Short mmCIF file of N, CA, C and O and ligand atoms in Angstrom, two decimals:
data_model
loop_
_atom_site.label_atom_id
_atom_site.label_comp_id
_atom_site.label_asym_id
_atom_site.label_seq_id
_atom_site.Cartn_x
_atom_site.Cartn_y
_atom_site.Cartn_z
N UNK A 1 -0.12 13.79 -2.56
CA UNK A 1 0.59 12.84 -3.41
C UNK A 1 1.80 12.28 -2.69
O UNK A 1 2.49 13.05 -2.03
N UNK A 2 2.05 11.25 -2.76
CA UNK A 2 2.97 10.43 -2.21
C UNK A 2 3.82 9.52 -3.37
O UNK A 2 3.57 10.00 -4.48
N UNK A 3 4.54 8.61 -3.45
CA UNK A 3 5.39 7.94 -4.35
C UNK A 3 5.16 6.55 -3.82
O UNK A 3 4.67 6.61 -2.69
N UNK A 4 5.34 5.36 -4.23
CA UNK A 4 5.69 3.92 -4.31
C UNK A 4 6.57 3.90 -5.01
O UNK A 4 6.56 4.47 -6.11
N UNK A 5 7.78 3.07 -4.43
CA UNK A 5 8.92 2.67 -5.03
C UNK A 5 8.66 0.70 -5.17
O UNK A 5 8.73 -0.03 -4.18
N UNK A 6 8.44 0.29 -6.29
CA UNK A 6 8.25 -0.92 -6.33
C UNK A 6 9.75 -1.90 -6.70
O UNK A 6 10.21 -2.14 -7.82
N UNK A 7 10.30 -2.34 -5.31
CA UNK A 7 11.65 -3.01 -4.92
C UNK A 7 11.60 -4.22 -6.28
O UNK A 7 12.38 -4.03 -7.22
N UNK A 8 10.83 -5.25 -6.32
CA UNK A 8 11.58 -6.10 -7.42
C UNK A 8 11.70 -5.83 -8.61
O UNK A 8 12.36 -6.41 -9.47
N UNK A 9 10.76 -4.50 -8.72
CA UNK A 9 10.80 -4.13 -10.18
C UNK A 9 11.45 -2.72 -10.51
O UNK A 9 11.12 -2.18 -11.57
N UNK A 10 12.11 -2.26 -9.89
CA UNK A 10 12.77 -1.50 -10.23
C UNK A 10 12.44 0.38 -10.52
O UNK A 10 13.10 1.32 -10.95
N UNK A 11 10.91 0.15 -9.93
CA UNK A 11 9.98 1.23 -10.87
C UNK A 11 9.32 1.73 -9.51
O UNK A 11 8.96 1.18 -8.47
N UNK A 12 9.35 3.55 -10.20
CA UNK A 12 8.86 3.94 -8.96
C UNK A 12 7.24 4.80 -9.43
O UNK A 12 7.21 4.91 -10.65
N UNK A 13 6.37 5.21 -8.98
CA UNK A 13 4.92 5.63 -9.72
C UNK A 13 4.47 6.74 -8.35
O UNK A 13 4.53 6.52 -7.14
N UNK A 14 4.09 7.78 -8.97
CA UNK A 14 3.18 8.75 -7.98
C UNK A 14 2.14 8.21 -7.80
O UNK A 14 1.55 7.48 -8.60
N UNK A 15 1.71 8.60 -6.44
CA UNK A 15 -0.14 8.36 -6.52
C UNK A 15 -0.25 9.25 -5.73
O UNK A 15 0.15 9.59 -4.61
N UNK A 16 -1.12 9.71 -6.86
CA UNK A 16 -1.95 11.11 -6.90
C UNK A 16 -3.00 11.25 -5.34
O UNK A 16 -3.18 10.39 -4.47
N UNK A 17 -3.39 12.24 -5.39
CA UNK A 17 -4.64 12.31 -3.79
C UNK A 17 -5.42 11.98 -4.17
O UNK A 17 -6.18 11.87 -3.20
N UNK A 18 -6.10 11.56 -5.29
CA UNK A 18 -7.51 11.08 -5.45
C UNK A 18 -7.76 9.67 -6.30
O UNK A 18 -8.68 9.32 -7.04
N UNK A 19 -6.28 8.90 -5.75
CA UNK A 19 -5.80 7.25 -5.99
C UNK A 19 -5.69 6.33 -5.04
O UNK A 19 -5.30 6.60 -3.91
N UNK A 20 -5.99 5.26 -5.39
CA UNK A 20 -5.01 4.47 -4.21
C UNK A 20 -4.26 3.71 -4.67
O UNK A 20 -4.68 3.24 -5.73
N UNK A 21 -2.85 3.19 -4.21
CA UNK A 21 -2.05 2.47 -4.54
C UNK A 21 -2.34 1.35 -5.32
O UNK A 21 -1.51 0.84 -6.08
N UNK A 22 -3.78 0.83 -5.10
CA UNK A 22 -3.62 -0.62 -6.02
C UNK A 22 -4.16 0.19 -7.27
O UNK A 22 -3.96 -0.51 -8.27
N UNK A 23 -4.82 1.50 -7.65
CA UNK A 23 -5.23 1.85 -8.83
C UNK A 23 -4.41 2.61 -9.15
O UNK A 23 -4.61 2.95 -10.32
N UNK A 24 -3.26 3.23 -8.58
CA UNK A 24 -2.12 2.99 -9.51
C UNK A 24 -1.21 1.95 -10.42
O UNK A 24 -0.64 1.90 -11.51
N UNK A 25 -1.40 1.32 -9.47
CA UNK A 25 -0.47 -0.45 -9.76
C UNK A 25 -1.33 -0.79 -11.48
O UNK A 25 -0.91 -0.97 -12.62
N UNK A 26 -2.26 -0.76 -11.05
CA UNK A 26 -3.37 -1.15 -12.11
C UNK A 26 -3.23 -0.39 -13.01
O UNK A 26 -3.31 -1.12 -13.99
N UNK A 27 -3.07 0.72 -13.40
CA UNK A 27 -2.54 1.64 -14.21
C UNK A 27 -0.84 1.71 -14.73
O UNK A 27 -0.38 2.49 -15.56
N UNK A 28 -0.32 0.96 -14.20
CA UNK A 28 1.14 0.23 -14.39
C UNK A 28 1.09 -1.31 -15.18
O UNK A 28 2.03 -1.91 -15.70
N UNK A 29 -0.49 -1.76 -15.08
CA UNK A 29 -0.67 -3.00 -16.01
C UNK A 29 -0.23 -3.98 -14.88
O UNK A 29 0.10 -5.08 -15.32
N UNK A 30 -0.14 -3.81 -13.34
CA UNK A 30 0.48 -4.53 -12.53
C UNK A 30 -1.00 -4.80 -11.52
O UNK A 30 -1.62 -3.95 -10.89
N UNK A 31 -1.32 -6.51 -11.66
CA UNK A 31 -2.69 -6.92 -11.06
C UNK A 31 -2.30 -7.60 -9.33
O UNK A 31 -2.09 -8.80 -9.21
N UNK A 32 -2.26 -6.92 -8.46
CA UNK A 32 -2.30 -7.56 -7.13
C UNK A 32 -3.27 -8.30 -6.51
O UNK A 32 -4.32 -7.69 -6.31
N UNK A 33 -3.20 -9.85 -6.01
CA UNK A 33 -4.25 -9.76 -5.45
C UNK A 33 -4.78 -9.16 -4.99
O UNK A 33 -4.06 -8.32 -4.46
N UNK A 34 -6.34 -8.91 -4.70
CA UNK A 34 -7.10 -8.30 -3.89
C UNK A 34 -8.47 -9.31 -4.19
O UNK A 34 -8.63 -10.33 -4.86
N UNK A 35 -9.56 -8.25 -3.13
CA UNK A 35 -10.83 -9.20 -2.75
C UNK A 35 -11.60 -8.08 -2.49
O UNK A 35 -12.21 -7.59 -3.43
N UNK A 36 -11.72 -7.38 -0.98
CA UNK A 36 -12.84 -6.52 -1.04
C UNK A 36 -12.57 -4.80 -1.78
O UNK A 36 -13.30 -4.02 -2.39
N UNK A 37 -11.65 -4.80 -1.47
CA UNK A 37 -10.71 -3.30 -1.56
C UNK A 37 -11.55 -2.34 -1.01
O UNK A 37 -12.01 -1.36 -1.59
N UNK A 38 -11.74 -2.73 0.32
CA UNK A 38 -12.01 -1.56 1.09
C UNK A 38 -11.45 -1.68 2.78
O UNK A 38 -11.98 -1.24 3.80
N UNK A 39 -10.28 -2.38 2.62
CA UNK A 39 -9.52 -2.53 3.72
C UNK A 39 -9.94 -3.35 4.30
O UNK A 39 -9.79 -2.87 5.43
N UNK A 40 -10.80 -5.13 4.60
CA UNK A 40 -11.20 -5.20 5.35
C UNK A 40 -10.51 -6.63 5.39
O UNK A 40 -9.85 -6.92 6.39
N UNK A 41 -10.62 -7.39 4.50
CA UNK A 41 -10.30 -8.85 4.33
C UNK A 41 -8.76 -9.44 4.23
O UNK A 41 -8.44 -10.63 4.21
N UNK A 42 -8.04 -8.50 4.17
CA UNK A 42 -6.16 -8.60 4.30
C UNK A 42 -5.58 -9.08 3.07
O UNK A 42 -4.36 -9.23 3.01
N UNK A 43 -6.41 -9.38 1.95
CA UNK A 43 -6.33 -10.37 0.80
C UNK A 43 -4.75 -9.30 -0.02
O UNK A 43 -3.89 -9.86 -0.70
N UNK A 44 -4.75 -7.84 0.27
CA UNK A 44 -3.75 -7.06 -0.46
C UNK A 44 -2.76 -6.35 0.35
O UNK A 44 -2.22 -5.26 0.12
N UNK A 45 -2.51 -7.68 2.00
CA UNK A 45 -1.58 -7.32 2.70
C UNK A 45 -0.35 -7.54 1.90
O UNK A 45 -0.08 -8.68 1.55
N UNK A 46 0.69 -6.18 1.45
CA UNK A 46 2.32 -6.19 0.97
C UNK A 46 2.76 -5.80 2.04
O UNK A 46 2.06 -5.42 2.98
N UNK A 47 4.09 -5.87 2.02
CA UNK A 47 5.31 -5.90 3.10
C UNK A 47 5.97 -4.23 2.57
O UNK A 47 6.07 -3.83 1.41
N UNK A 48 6.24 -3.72 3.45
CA UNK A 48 7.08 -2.27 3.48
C UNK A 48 8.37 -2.21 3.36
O UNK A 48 8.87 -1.85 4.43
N UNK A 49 9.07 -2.38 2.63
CA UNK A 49 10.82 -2.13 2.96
C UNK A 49 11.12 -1.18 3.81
O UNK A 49 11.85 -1.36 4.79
N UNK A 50 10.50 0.05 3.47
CA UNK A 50 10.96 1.32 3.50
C UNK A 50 9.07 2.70 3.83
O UNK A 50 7.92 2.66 3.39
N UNK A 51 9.81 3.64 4.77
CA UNK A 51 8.76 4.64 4.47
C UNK A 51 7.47 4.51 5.67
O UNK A 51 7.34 3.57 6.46
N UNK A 52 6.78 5.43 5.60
CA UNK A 52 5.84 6.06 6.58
C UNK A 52 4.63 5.96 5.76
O UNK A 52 4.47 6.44 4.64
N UNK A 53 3.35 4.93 6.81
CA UNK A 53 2.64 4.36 5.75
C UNK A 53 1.38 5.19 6.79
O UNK A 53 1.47 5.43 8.00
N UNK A 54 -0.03 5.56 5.68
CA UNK A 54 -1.04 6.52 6.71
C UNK A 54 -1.77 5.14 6.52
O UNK A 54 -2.07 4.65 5.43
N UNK A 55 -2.03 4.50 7.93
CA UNK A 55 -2.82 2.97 7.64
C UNK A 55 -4.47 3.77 7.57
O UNK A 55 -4.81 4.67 8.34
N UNK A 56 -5.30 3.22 6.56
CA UNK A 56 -6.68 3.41 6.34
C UNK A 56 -7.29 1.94 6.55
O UNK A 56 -8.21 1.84 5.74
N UNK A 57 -7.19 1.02 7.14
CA UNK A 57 -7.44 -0.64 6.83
C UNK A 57 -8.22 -0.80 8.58
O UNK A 57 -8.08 -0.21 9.65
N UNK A 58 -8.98 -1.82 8.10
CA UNK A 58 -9.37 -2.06 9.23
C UNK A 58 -8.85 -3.54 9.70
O UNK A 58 -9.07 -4.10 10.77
N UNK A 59 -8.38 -3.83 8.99
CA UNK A 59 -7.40 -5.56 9.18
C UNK A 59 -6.56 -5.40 9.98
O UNK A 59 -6.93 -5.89 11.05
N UNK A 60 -5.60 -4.96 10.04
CA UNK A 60 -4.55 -4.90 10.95
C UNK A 60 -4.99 -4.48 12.27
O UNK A 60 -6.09 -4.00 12.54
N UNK A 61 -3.92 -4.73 13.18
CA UNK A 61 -4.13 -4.70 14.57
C UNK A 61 -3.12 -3.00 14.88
O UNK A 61 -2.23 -2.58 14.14
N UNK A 62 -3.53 -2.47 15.88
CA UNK A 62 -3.15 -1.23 16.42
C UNK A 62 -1.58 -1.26 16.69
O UNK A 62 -0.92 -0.22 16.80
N UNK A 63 -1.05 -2.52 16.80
CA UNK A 63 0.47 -3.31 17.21
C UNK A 63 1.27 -3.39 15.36
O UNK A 63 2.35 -2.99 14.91
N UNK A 64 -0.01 -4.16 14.73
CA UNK A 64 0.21 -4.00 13.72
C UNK A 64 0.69 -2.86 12.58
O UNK A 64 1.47 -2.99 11.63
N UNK A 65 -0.18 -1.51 13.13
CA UNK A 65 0.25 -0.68 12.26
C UNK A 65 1.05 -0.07 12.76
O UNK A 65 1.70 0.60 11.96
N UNK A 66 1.40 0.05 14.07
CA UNK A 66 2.57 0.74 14.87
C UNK A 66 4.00 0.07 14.21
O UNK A 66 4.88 0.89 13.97
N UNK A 67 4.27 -1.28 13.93
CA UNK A 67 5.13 -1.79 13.53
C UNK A 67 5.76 -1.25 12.03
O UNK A 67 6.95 -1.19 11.72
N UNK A 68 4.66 -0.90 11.26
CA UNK A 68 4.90 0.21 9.90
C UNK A 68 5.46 -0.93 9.02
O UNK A 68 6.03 -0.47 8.03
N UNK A 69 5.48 -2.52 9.09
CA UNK A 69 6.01 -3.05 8.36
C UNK A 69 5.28 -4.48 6.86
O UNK A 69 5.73 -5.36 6.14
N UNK A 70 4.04 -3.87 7.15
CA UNK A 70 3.11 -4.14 6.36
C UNK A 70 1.86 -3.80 6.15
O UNK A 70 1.23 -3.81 7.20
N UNK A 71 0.99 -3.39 4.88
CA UNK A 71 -0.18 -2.62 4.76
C UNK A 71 -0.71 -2.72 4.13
O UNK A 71 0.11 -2.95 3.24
N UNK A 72 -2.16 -2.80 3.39
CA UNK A 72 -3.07 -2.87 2.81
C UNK A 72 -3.10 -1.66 1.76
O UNK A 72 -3.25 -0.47 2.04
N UNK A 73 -2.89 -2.29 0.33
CA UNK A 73 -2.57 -1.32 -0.32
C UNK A 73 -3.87 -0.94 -1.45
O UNK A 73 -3.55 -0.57 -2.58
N UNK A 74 -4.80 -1.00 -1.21
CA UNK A 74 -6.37 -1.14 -1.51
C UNK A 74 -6.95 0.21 -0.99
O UNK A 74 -7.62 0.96 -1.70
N UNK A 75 -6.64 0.44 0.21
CA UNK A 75 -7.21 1.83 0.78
C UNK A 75 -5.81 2.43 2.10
O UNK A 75 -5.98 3.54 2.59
N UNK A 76 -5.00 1.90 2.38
CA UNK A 76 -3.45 2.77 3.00
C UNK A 76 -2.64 3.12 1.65
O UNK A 76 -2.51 2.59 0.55
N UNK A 77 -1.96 4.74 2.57
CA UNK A 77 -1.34 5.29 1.67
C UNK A 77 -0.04 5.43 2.55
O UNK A 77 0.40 4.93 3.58
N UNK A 78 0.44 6.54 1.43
CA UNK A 78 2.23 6.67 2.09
C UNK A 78 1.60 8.32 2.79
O UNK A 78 0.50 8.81 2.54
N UNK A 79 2.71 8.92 3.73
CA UNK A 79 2.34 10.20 3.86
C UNK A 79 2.80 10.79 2.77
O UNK A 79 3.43 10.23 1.87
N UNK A 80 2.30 12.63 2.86
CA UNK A 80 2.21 13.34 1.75
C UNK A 80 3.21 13.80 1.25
O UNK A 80 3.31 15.01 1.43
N UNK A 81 4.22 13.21 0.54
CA UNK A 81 5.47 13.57 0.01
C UNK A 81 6.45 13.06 0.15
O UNK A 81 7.53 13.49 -0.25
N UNK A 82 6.23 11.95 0.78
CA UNK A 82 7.10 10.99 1.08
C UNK A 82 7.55 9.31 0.22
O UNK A 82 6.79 9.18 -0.74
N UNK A 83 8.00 8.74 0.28
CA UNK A 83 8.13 7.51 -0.42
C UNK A 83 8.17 6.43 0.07
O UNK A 83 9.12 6.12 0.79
N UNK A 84 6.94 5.39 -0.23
CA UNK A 84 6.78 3.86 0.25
C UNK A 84 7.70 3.10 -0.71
O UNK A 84 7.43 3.20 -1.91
N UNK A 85 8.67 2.41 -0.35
CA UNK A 85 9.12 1.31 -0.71
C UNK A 85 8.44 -0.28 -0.56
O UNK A 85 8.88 -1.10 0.24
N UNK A 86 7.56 -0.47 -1.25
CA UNK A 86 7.30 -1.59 -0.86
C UNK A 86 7.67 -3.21 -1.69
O UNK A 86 7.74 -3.17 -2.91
N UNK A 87 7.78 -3.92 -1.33
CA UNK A 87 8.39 -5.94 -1.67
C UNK A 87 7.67 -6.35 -3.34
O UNK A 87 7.78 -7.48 -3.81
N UNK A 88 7.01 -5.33 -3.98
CA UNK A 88 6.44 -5.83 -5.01
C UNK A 88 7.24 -5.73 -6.50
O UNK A 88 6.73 -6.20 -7.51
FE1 FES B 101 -9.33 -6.57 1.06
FE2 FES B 101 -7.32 -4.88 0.45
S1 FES B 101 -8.40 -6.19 -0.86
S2 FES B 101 -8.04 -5.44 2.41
#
């Protein structure tokens, strides 16, 4: 389990180990774009403020996820106990 801290809104939500961030969101009543949700098409690239992200996506580039400053929140998570801040 890891945390999302959602920056414009003020609100922060666990997600559990057997979630992913956008089916939390979705369970917050909060609809992100998306398209394939299985990491592939970039359609649910968000921006990171903050935090240590485990990239699962196959969109991004190896430069890309080294940078830690944006991620696919469809199938990447935060590490385990830690807190993603992310631009939503
Ligand atoms: Fe396609 Fe997330 S919805 S990468």
């Amino acid at each position: 389990e890891f945390t999302v801290s959602l920056a414009r809104r003020g609100l922060s939500v666990p997600v559990p180990a057997g979630a992913t961030i956008l089916e939390t969101l979705r369970g917050e009543g909060i609809e992100p774009d998306v398209s394939c949700e299985q990491g592939v098409c970039g359609t649910c690239l968000t921006t990171v403020l903050e935090g240590q992200i485990d990239h699962r996506d196959y969109f991004l580039s190896a430069h890309d996820h080294k940078a830690g400053d944006r991620m696919l929140i469809c199938v990447s998570r935060g590490k385990p106990g830690t807190t993603l801040v992310l631009d939503l």
